Amino acid sequence: NAGVTQTPKFQVLKTGQSMTLQCAQDMNHNSMYWYRQDPGMGLRLIYYSASEGTTDKGEVPNGYNVSRLNKREFSLRLESAAPSQTSVYFCASSTGTGARTPFFGQGTRLTVV
Amino acid sequence: ELKVEQNPLFLSMQEGKNYTIYCNYSTTSDRLYWYRQDPGKSLESLFVLLSNGAVKQEGRLMASLDTKARLSTLHITAAVHDLSATYFCAVDMGAGNQFYFGTGTSLTVIP
């Protein structure tokens, strides 16, 4: 059982380039999330999708867009990367009901130069 | 704006000692989660606390939740080196299924 799978695991971008981070879950979860992790700041919510067909902004949405492609997949797009977006990005999913524990992918380490 | 604060941010403790990590949050929530993260790795779920007064224990770790005080604690008993990691608490906002994380507590257990 793969759980939450993120691709790529590592990426280096030049300032101004665009890219899409992919996330897929095979747990039939309703809700999915994108976080960024920076030293000393914990995890900050970028965007989330409470259910298929809906997306909402989290704490730090500026510079990002998301697409909930279907129930399994939730992608994060950087249209014009900036050095301030250098971070580790985590995707997570949860059932949306019951205990609702978020389960995390392995992360994408992104460097913008 | 929801704030989730953990303290201490850094903790160095000797093997065999006890200590407590605190997680305070600024808004009403009856669900709280604790995670562990090893360097360069993802987050691993440790505990889910679903109501006021909830207590969960696994090995040398015990977590509790006081929703009235908006406080959760993670107590470490007789620490061992394998517990060295960063520990995060996260609060469930409920509506919209948003989860907000504390800044983490980096724990180092030294012989």
PDB file of C-alpha atoms in Angstrom:
ATOM      1  CA  ASN A   1       0.000   0.000   0.000  1.00  0.00           C
ATOM      2  CA  ALA A   2       1.778   3.139  -1.203  1.00  0.00           C
ATOM      3  CA  GLY A   3      -0.203   5.710   0.844  1.00  0.00           C
ATOM      4  CA  VAL A   4       0.674   9.238  -0.330  1.00  0.00           C
ATOM      5  CA  THR A   5       3.133   9.507  -3.206  1.00  0.00           C
ATOM      6  CA  GLN A   6       4.840  12.735  -4.226  1.00  0.00           C
ATOM      7  CA  THR A   7       6.893  13.451  -7.314  1.00  0.00           C
ATOM      8  CA  PRO A   8       9.550  14.596  -7.787  1.00  0.00           C
ATOM      9  CA  LYS A   9      11.572  14.054  -4.606  1.00  0.00           C
ATOM     10  CA  PHE A  10      14.137  16.734  -5.465  1.00  0.00           C
ATOM     11  CA  GLN A  11      14.052  19.676  -7.854  1.00  0.00           C
ATOM     12  CA  VAL A  12      16.223  22.671  -8.625  1.00  0.00           C
ATOM     13  CA  LEU A  13      14.606  25.566 -10.468  1.00  0.00           C
ATOM     14  CA  LYS A  14      15.863  28.863 -11.737  1.00  0.00           C
ATOM     15  CA  THR A  15      14.069  32.015 -10.663  1.00  0.00           C
ATOM     16  CA  GLY A  16      11.064  32.581 -12.903  1.00  0.00           C
ATOM     17  CA  GLN A  17      10.688  28.984 -14.028  1.00  0.00           C
ATOM     18  CA  SER A  18       7.456  27.108 -13.447  1.00  0.00           C
ATOM     19  CA  MET A  19       6.791  23.614 -12.262  1.00  0.00           C
ATOM     20  CA  THR A  20       4.104  21.336 -10.901  1.00  0.00           C
ATOM     21  CA  LEU A  21       4.459  19.110  -7.878  1.00  0.00           C
ATOM     22  CA  GLN A  22       2.373  15.980  -8.102  1.00  0.00           C
ATOM     23  CA  CYS A  23       0.633  14.152  -5.278  1.00  0.00           C
ATOM     24  CA  ALA A  24      -1.476  11.002  -5.372  1.00  0.00           C
ATOM     25  CA  GLN A  25      -3.062   8.962  -2.591  1.00  0.00           C
ATOM     26  CA  ASP A  26      -4.489   5.472  -2.760  1.00  0.00           C
ATOM     27  CA  MET A  27      -6.370   5.467   0.555  1.00  0.00           C
ATOM     28  CA  ASN A  28      -9.671   6.773  -0.850  1.00  0.00           C
ATOM     29  CA  HIS A  29      -9.320   9.888   1.281  1.00  0.00           C
ATOM     30  CA  ASN A  30     -11.594  12.847   0.704  1.00  0.00           C
ATOM     31  CA  SER A  31      -9.314  15.654   1.854  1.00  0.00           C
ATOM     32  CA  MET A  32      -5.854  16.589   0.606  1.00  0.00           C
ATOM     33  CA  TYR A  33      -3.339  19.238   1.615  1.00  0.00           C
ATOM     34  CA  TRP A  34      -0.157  20.970   0.598  1.00  0.00           C
ATOM     35  CA  TYR A  35       2.265  22.216   3.244  1.00  0.00           C
ATOM     36  CA  ARG A  36       5.670  23.799   3.134  1.00  0.00           C
ATOM     37  CA  GLN A  37       8.275  23.226   5.819  1.00  0.00           C
ATOM     38  CA  ASP A  38      10.938  25.789   6.567  1.00  0.00           C
ATOM     39  CA  PRO A  39      13.475  25.695   9.404  1.00  0.00           C
ATOM     40  CA  GLY A  40      12.057  27.086  12.636  1.00  0.00           C
ATOM     41  CA  MET A  41       8.582  27.593  11.180  1.00  0.00           C
ATOM     42  CA  GLY A  42       7.011  24.186  11.366  1.00  0.00           C
ATOM     43  CA  LEU A  43       4.609  23.244   8.595  1.00  0.00           C
ATOM     44  CA  ARG A  44       2.485  25.931   7.007  1.00  0.00           C
ATOM     45  CA  LEU A  45      -0.643  25.146   5.054  1.00  0.00           C
ATOM     46  CA  ILE A  46      -0.539  26.403   1.472  1.00  0.00           C
ATOM     47  CA  TYR A  47      -3.789  25.068   0.013  1.00  0.00           C
ATOM     48  CA  TYR A  48      -6.197  22.323   0.851  1.00  0.00           C
ATOM     49  CA  SER A  49      -9.021  20.446  -0.784  1.00  0.00           C
ATOM     50  CA  ALA A  50     -11.698  19.313   1.649  1.00  0.00           C
ATOM     51  CA  SER A  51     -13.302  17.150  -1.009  1.00  0.00           C
ATOM     52  CA  GLU A  52     -13.074  16.410  -4.689  1.00  0.00           C
ATOM     53  CA  GLY A  53     -13.985  19.498  -6.693  1.00  0.00           C
ATOM     54  CA  THR A  54     -13.134  22.046  -3.989  1.00  0.00           C
ATOM     55  CA  THR A  55      -9.945  23.909  -3.135  1.00  0.00           C
ATOM     56  CA  ASP A  56      -9.251  26.637  -0.590  1.00  0.00           C
ATOM     57  CA  LYS A  57      -6.390  28.833   0.486  1.00  0.00           C
ATOM     58  CA  GLY A  58      -4.439  28.102   3.611  1.00  0.00           C
ATOM     59  CA  GLU A  59      -1.987  30.302   5.512  1.00  0.00           C
ATOM     60  CA  VAL A  60       0.532  30.996   2.733  1.00  0.00           C
ATOM     61  CA  PRO A  61      -1.115  30.658  -0.711  1.00  0.00           C
ATOM     62  CA  ASN A  62       0.634  33.506  -2.536  1.00  0.00           C
ATOM     63  CA  GLY A  63       2.696  32.337  -5.499  1.00  0.00           C
ATOM     64  CA  TYR A  64       0.972  28.959  -5.735  1.00  0.00           C
ATOM     65  CA  ASN A  65      -1.983  27.380  -7.472  1.00  0.00           C
ATOM     66  CA  VAL A  66      -3.537  23.968  -7.006  1.00  0.00           C
ATOM     67  CA  SER A  67      -5.687  21.526  -8.913  1.00  0.00           C
ATOM     68  CA  ARG A  68      -7.700  18.677  -7.461  1.00  0.00           C
ATOM     69  CA  LEU A  69      -7.610  16.561 -10.595  1.00  0.00           C
ATOM     70  CA  ASN A  70      -9.757  13.770  -9.166  1.00  0.00           C
ATOM     71  CA  LYS A  71     -10.224  12.133  -5.779  1.00  0.00           C
ATOM     72  CA  ARG A  72      -6.713  10.637  -5.849  1.00  0.00           C
ATOM     73  CA  GLU A  73      -4.619  13.516  -7.168  1.00  0.00           C
ATOM     74  CA  PHE A  74      -3.850  17.011  -5.926  1.00  0.00           C
ATOM     75  CA  SER A  75      -1.164  19.051  -7.672  1.00  0.00           C
ATOM     76  CA  LEU A  76       0.661  22.216  -6.632  1.00  0.00           C
ATOM     77  CA  ARG A  77       1.922  24.641  -9.274  1.00  0.00           C
ATOM     78  CA  LEU A  78       4.526  27.348  -8.995  1.00  0.00           C
ATOM     79  CA  GLU A  79       3.962  29.677 -11.942  1.00  0.00           C
ATOM     80  CA  SER A  80       7.089  31.811 -11.519  1.00  0.00           C
ATOM     81  CA  ALA A  81       9.417  30.400  -8.905  1.00  0.00           C
ATOM     82  CA  ALA A  82      11.175  32.715  -6.450  1.00  0.00           C
ATOM     83  CA  PRO A  83      14.054  31.988  -4.059  1.00  0.00           C
ATOM     84  CA  SER A  84      11.603  32.487  -1.160  1.00  0.00           C
ATOM     85  CA  GLN A  85       9.855  29.334  -2.345  1.00  0.00           C
ATOM     86  CA  THR A  86      12.887  27.225  -1.573  1.00  0.00           C
ATOM     87  CA  SER A  87      11.467  24.753   0.904  1.00  0.00           C
ATOM     88  CA  VAL A  88      10.414  21.184   1.543  1.00  0.00           C
ATOM     89  CA  TYR A  89       6.877  20.579   0.327  1.00  0.00           C
ATOM     90  CA  PHE A  90       4.658  17.928   1.837  1.00  0.00           C
ATOM     91  CA  CYS A  91       1.394  16.596   0.547  1.00  0.00           C
ATOM     92  CA  ALA A  92      -1.023  14.976   2.984  1.00  0.00           C
ATOM     93  CA  SER A  93      -4.432  13.358   2.875  1.00  0.00           C
ATOM     94  CA  SER A  94      -7.119  12.494   5.387  1.00  0.00           C
ATOM     95  CA  THR A  95     -10.476  10.811   5.391  1.00  0.00           C
ATOM     96  CA  GLY A  96     -12.269  14.060   6.244  1.00  0.00           C
ATOM     97  CA  THR A  97     -14.418  12.164   8.720  1.00  0.00           C
ATOM     98  CA  GLY A  98     -13.829  10.233  11.928  1.00  0.00           C
ATOM     99  CA  ALA A  99     -10.352  10.708  13.386  1.00  0.00           C
ATOM    100  CA  ARG A 100      -9.305  12.567  10.220  1.00  0.00           C
ATOM    101  CA  THR A 101      -5.609  11.903  10.843  1.00  0.00           C
ATOM    102  CA  PRO A 102      -3.526  13.421   8.026  1.00  0.00           C
ATOM    103  CA  PHE A 103      -1.057  11.022   6.392  1.00  0.00           C
ATOM    104  CA  PHE A 104       1.978  12.523   4.726  1.00  0.00           C
ATOM    105  CA  GLY A 105       3.975  11.864   1.596  1.00  0.00           C
ATOM    106  CA  GLN A 106       7.758  11.713   1.577  1.00  0.00           C
ATOM    107  CA  GLY A 107       8.209  15.337   0.617  1.00  0.00           C
ATOM    108  CA  THR A 108       9.706  17.291  -2.282  1.00  0.00           C
ATOM    109  CA  ARG A 109      12.860  19.263  -1.614  1.00  0.00           C
ATOM    110  CA  LEU A 110      12.741  22.313  -3.894  1.00  0.00           C
ATOM    111  CA  THR A 111      15.581  24.764  -4.379  1.00  0.00           C
ATOM    112  CA  VAL A 112      15.085  27.948  -6.382  1.00  0.00           C
ATOM    113  CA  VAL A 113      18.307  29.627  -7.457  1.00  0.00           C
TER     114      VAL A 113
ATOM    115  CA  GLU B   1      -5.761  33.778  13.299  1.00  0.00           C
ATOM    116  CA  LEU B   2      -4.975  30.415  14.794  1.00  0.00           C
ATOM    117  CA  LYS B   3      -1.672  30.121  16.605  1.00  0.00           C
ATOM    118  CA  VAL B   4      -0.156  26.824  17.673  1.00  0.00           C
ATOM    119  CA  GLU B   5       2.830  27.210  19.964  1.00  0.00           C
ATOM    120  CA  GLN B   6       5.149  24.519  21.189  1.00  0.00           C
ATOM    121  CA  ASN B   7       7.743  24.747  23.868  1.00  0.00           C
ATOM    122  CA  PRO B   8      10.478  24.184  24.233  1.00  0.00           C
ATOM    123  CA  LEU B   9      11.707  24.524  20.653  1.00  0.00           C
ATOM    124  CA  PHE B  10      14.868  22.635  21.473  1.00  0.00           C
ATOM    125  CA  LEU B  11      15.327  20.026  24.153  1.00  0.00           C
ATOM    126  CA  SER B  12      18.462  18.173  25.076  1.00  0.00           C
ATOM    127  CA  MET B  13      17.968  15.547  27.707  1.00  0.00           C
ATOM    128  CA  GLN B  14      19.929  12.721  29.221  1.00  0.00           C
ATOM    129  CA  GLU B  15      18.931   9.131  28.780  1.00  0.00           C
ATOM    130  CA  GLY B  16      16.719   7.922  31.578  1.00  0.00           C
ATOM    131  CA  LYS B  17      15.254  11.337  32.372  1.00  0.00           C
ATOM    132  CA  ASN B  18      11.654  12.504  32.080  1.00  0.00           C
ATOM    133  CA  TYR B  19      10.413  15.590  30.324  1.00  0.00           C
ATOM    134  CA  THR B  20       7.275  17.207  28.917  1.00  0.00           C
ATOM    135  CA  ILE B  21       6.672  19.062  25.676  1.00  0.00           C
ATOM    136  CA  TYR B  22       3.818  21.565  25.651  1.00  0.00           C
ATOM    137  CA  CYS B  23       1.486  22.546  22.849  1.00  0.00           C
ATOM    138  CA  ASN B  24      -0.785  25.577  23.267  1.00  0.00           C
ATOM    139  CA  TYR B  25      -3.315  26.676  20.695  1.00  0.00           C
ATOM    140  CA  SER B  26      -5.369  29.825  20.395  1.00  0.00           C
ATOM    141  CA  THR B  27      -8.802  28.721  19.241  1.00  0.00           C
ATOM    142  CA  THR B  28     -11.416  26.137  20.067  1.00  0.00           C
ATOM    143  CA  SER B  29     -10.643  22.632  18.886  1.00  0.00           C
ATOM    144  CA  ASP B  30     -11.358  19.203  20.308  1.00  0.00           C
ATOM    145  CA  ARG B  31      -8.874  17.326  18.169  1.00  0.00           C
ATOM    146  CA  LEU B  32      -5.140  17.341  18.413  1.00  0.00           C
ATOM    147  CA  TYR B  33      -2.459  15.250  16.742  1.00  0.00           C
ATOM    148  CA  TRP B  34       1.148  14.504  17.570  1.00  0.00           C
ATOM    149  CA  TYR B  35       3.720  13.610  14.930  1.00  0.00           C
ATOM    150  CA  ARG B  36       7.333  12.576  14.889  1.00  0.00           C
ATOM    151  CA  GLN B  37       9.795  13.564  12.170  1.00  0.00           C
ATOM    152  CA  ASP B  38      13.283  12.133  11.760  1.00  0.00           C
ATOM    153  CA  PRO B  39      15.856  14.249   9.882  1.00  0.00           C
ATOM    154  CA  GLY B  40      15.194  14.296   6.158  1.00  0.00           C
ATOM    155  CA  LYS B  41      12.083  12.156   6.550  1.00  0.00           C
ATOM    156  CA  SER B  42       8.346  12.575   6.455  1.00  0.00           C
ATOM    157  CA  LEU B  43       5.980  12.974   9.394  1.00  0.00           C
ATOM    158  CA  GLU B  44       4.811   9.900  11.236  1.00  0.00           C
ATOM    159  CA  SER B  45       1.570   9.980  13.214  1.00  0.00           C
ATOM    160  CA  LEU B  46       2.029   9.207  16.913  1.00  0.00           C
ATOM    161  CA  PHE B  47      -1.243  10.071  18.635  1.00  0.00           C
ATOM    162  CA  VAL B  48      -4.710  11.344  17.899  1.00  0.00           C
ATOM    163  CA  LEU B  49      -6.526  12.997  20.807  1.00  0.00           C
ATOM    164  CA  LEU B  50     -10.213  13.362  20.066  1.00  0.00           C
ATOM    165  CA  SER B  51     -11.795  14.832  23.190  1.00  0.00           C
ATOM    166  CA  ASN B  52     -11.178  16.751  26.371  1.00  0.00           C
ATOM    167  CA  GLY B  53      -9.269  14.644  28.883  1.00  0.00           C
ATOM    168  CA  ALA B  54      -8.075  12.168  26.270  1.00  0.00           C
ATOM    169  CA  VAL B  55      -4.864  10.369  27.152  1.00  0.00           C
ATOM    170  CA  LYS B  56      -2.902   8.075  24.859  1.00  0.00           C
ATOM    171  CA  GLN B  57       0.268   6.139  25.607  1.00  0.00           C
ATOM    172  CA  GLU B  58       2.714   4.269  23.438  1.00  0.00           C
ATOM    173  CA  GLY B  59       5.918   3.004  24.973  1.00  0.00           C
ATOM    174  CA  ARG B  60       7.770   5.872  26.652  1.00  0.00           C
ATOM    175  CA  LEU B  61       5.475   8.553  25.216  1.00  0.00           C
ATOM    176  CA  MET B  62       2.193   9.718  26.664  1.00  0.00           C
ATOM    177  CA  ALA B  63       0.003  12.466  25.242  1.00  0.00           C
ATOM    178  CA  SER B  64      -2.907  14.275  26.851  1.00  0.00           C
ATOM    179  CA  LEU B  65      -5.400  16.940  25.874  1.00  0.00           C
ATOM    180  CA  ASP B  66      -7.122  19.662  27.907  1.00  0.00           C
ATOM    181  CA  THR B  67      -9.460  21.463  25.539  1.00  0.00           C
ATOM    182  CA  LYS B  68     -10.581  23.970  28.171  1.00  0.00           C
ATOM    183  CA  ALA B  69      -6.997  25.151  28.678  1.00  0.00           C
ATOM    184  CA  ARG B  70      -6.257  24.674  24.954  1.00  0.00           C
ATOM    185  CA  LEU B  71      -3.221  22.667  25.945  1.00  0.00           C
ATOM    186  CA  SER B  72      -1.759  19.324  25.007  1.00  0.00           C
ATOM    187  CA  THR B  73       1.293  17.697  26.522  1.00  0.00           C
ATOM    188  CA  LEU B  74       3.652  15.008  25.283  1.00  0.00           C
ATOM    189  CA  HIS B  75       5.390  13.377  28.217  1.00  0.00           C
ATOM    190  CA  ILE B  76       8.584  11.408  27.753  1.00  0.00           C
ATOM    191  CA  THR B  77       9.441   8.821  30.375  1.00  0.00           C
ATOM    192  CA  ALA B  78      12.965   7.468  30.828  1.00  0.00           C
ATOM    193  CA  ALA B  79      14.216   8.816  27.523  1.00  0.00           C
ATOM    194  CA  VAL B  80      16.306   6.671  25.195  1.00  0.00           C
ATOM    195  CA  HIS B  81      18.426   7.730  22.223  1.00  0.00           C
ATOM    196  CA  ASP B  82      15.897   6.350  19.725  1.00  0.00           C
ATOM    197  CA  LEU B  83      13.457   9.063  20.768  1.00  0.00           C
ATOM    198  CA  SER B  84      15.714  11.755  19.288  1.00  0.00           C
ATOM    199  CA  ALA B  85      13.593  13.470  16.606  1.00  0.00           C
ATOM    200  CA  THR B  86      11.444  16.532  16.031  1.00  0.00           C
ATOM    201  CA  TYR B  87       7.947  16.375  17.472  1.00  0.00           C
ATOM    202  CA  PHE B  88       5.041  18.373  16.113  1.00  0.00           C
ATOM    203  CA  CYS B  89       1.565  18.968  17.402  1.00  0.00           C
ATOM    204  CA  ALA B  90      -1.249  19.840  15.014  1.00  0.00           C
ATOM    205  CA  VAL B  91      -4.705  21.236  15.657  1.00  0.00           C
ATOM    206  CA  ASP B  92      -7.787  20.308  13.662  1.00  0.00           C
ATOM    207  CA  MET B  93      -9.839  23.363  12.809  1.00  0.00           C
ATOM    208  CA  GLY B  94     -12.863  21.237  12.003  1.00  0.00           C
ATOM    209  CA  ALA B  95     -14.768  23.176   9.375  1.00  0.00           C
ATOM    210  CA  GLY B  96     -13.050  22.633   6.050  1.00  0.00           C
ATOM    211  CA  ASN B  97     -10.733  20.051   7.588  1.00  0.00           C
ATOM    212  CA  GLN B  98      -7.787  22.377   8.063  1.00  0.00           C
ATOM    213  CA  PHE B  99      -4.835  21.261  10.174  1.00  0.00           C
ATOM    214  CA  TYR B 100      -2.400  23.770  11.655  1.00  0.00           C
ATOM    215  CA  PHE B 101       0.983  22.766  13.009  1.00  0.00           C
ATOM    216  CA  GLY B 102       3.186  23.999  15.786  1.00  0.00           C
ATOM    217  CA  THR B 103       6.794  24.979  15.095  1.00  0.00           C
ATOM    218  CA  GLY B 104       8.091  21.681  16.405  1.00  0.00           C
ATOM    219  CA  THR B 105      10.297  20.576  19.299  1.00  0.00           C
ATOM    220  CA  SER B 106      13.702  19.200  18.386  1.00  0.00           C
ATOM    221  CA  LEU B 107      14.574  16.543  20.935  1.00  0.00           C
ATOM    222  CA  THR B 108      18.070  15.183  21.403  1.00  0.00           C
ATOM    223  CA  VAL B 109      18.626  12.396  23.903  1.00  0.00           C
ATOM    224  CA  ILE B 110      22.241  12.107  24.996  1.00  0.00           C
ATOM    225  CA  PRO B 111      23.860   9.151  26.753  1.00  0.00           C
TER     226      PRO B 111
END
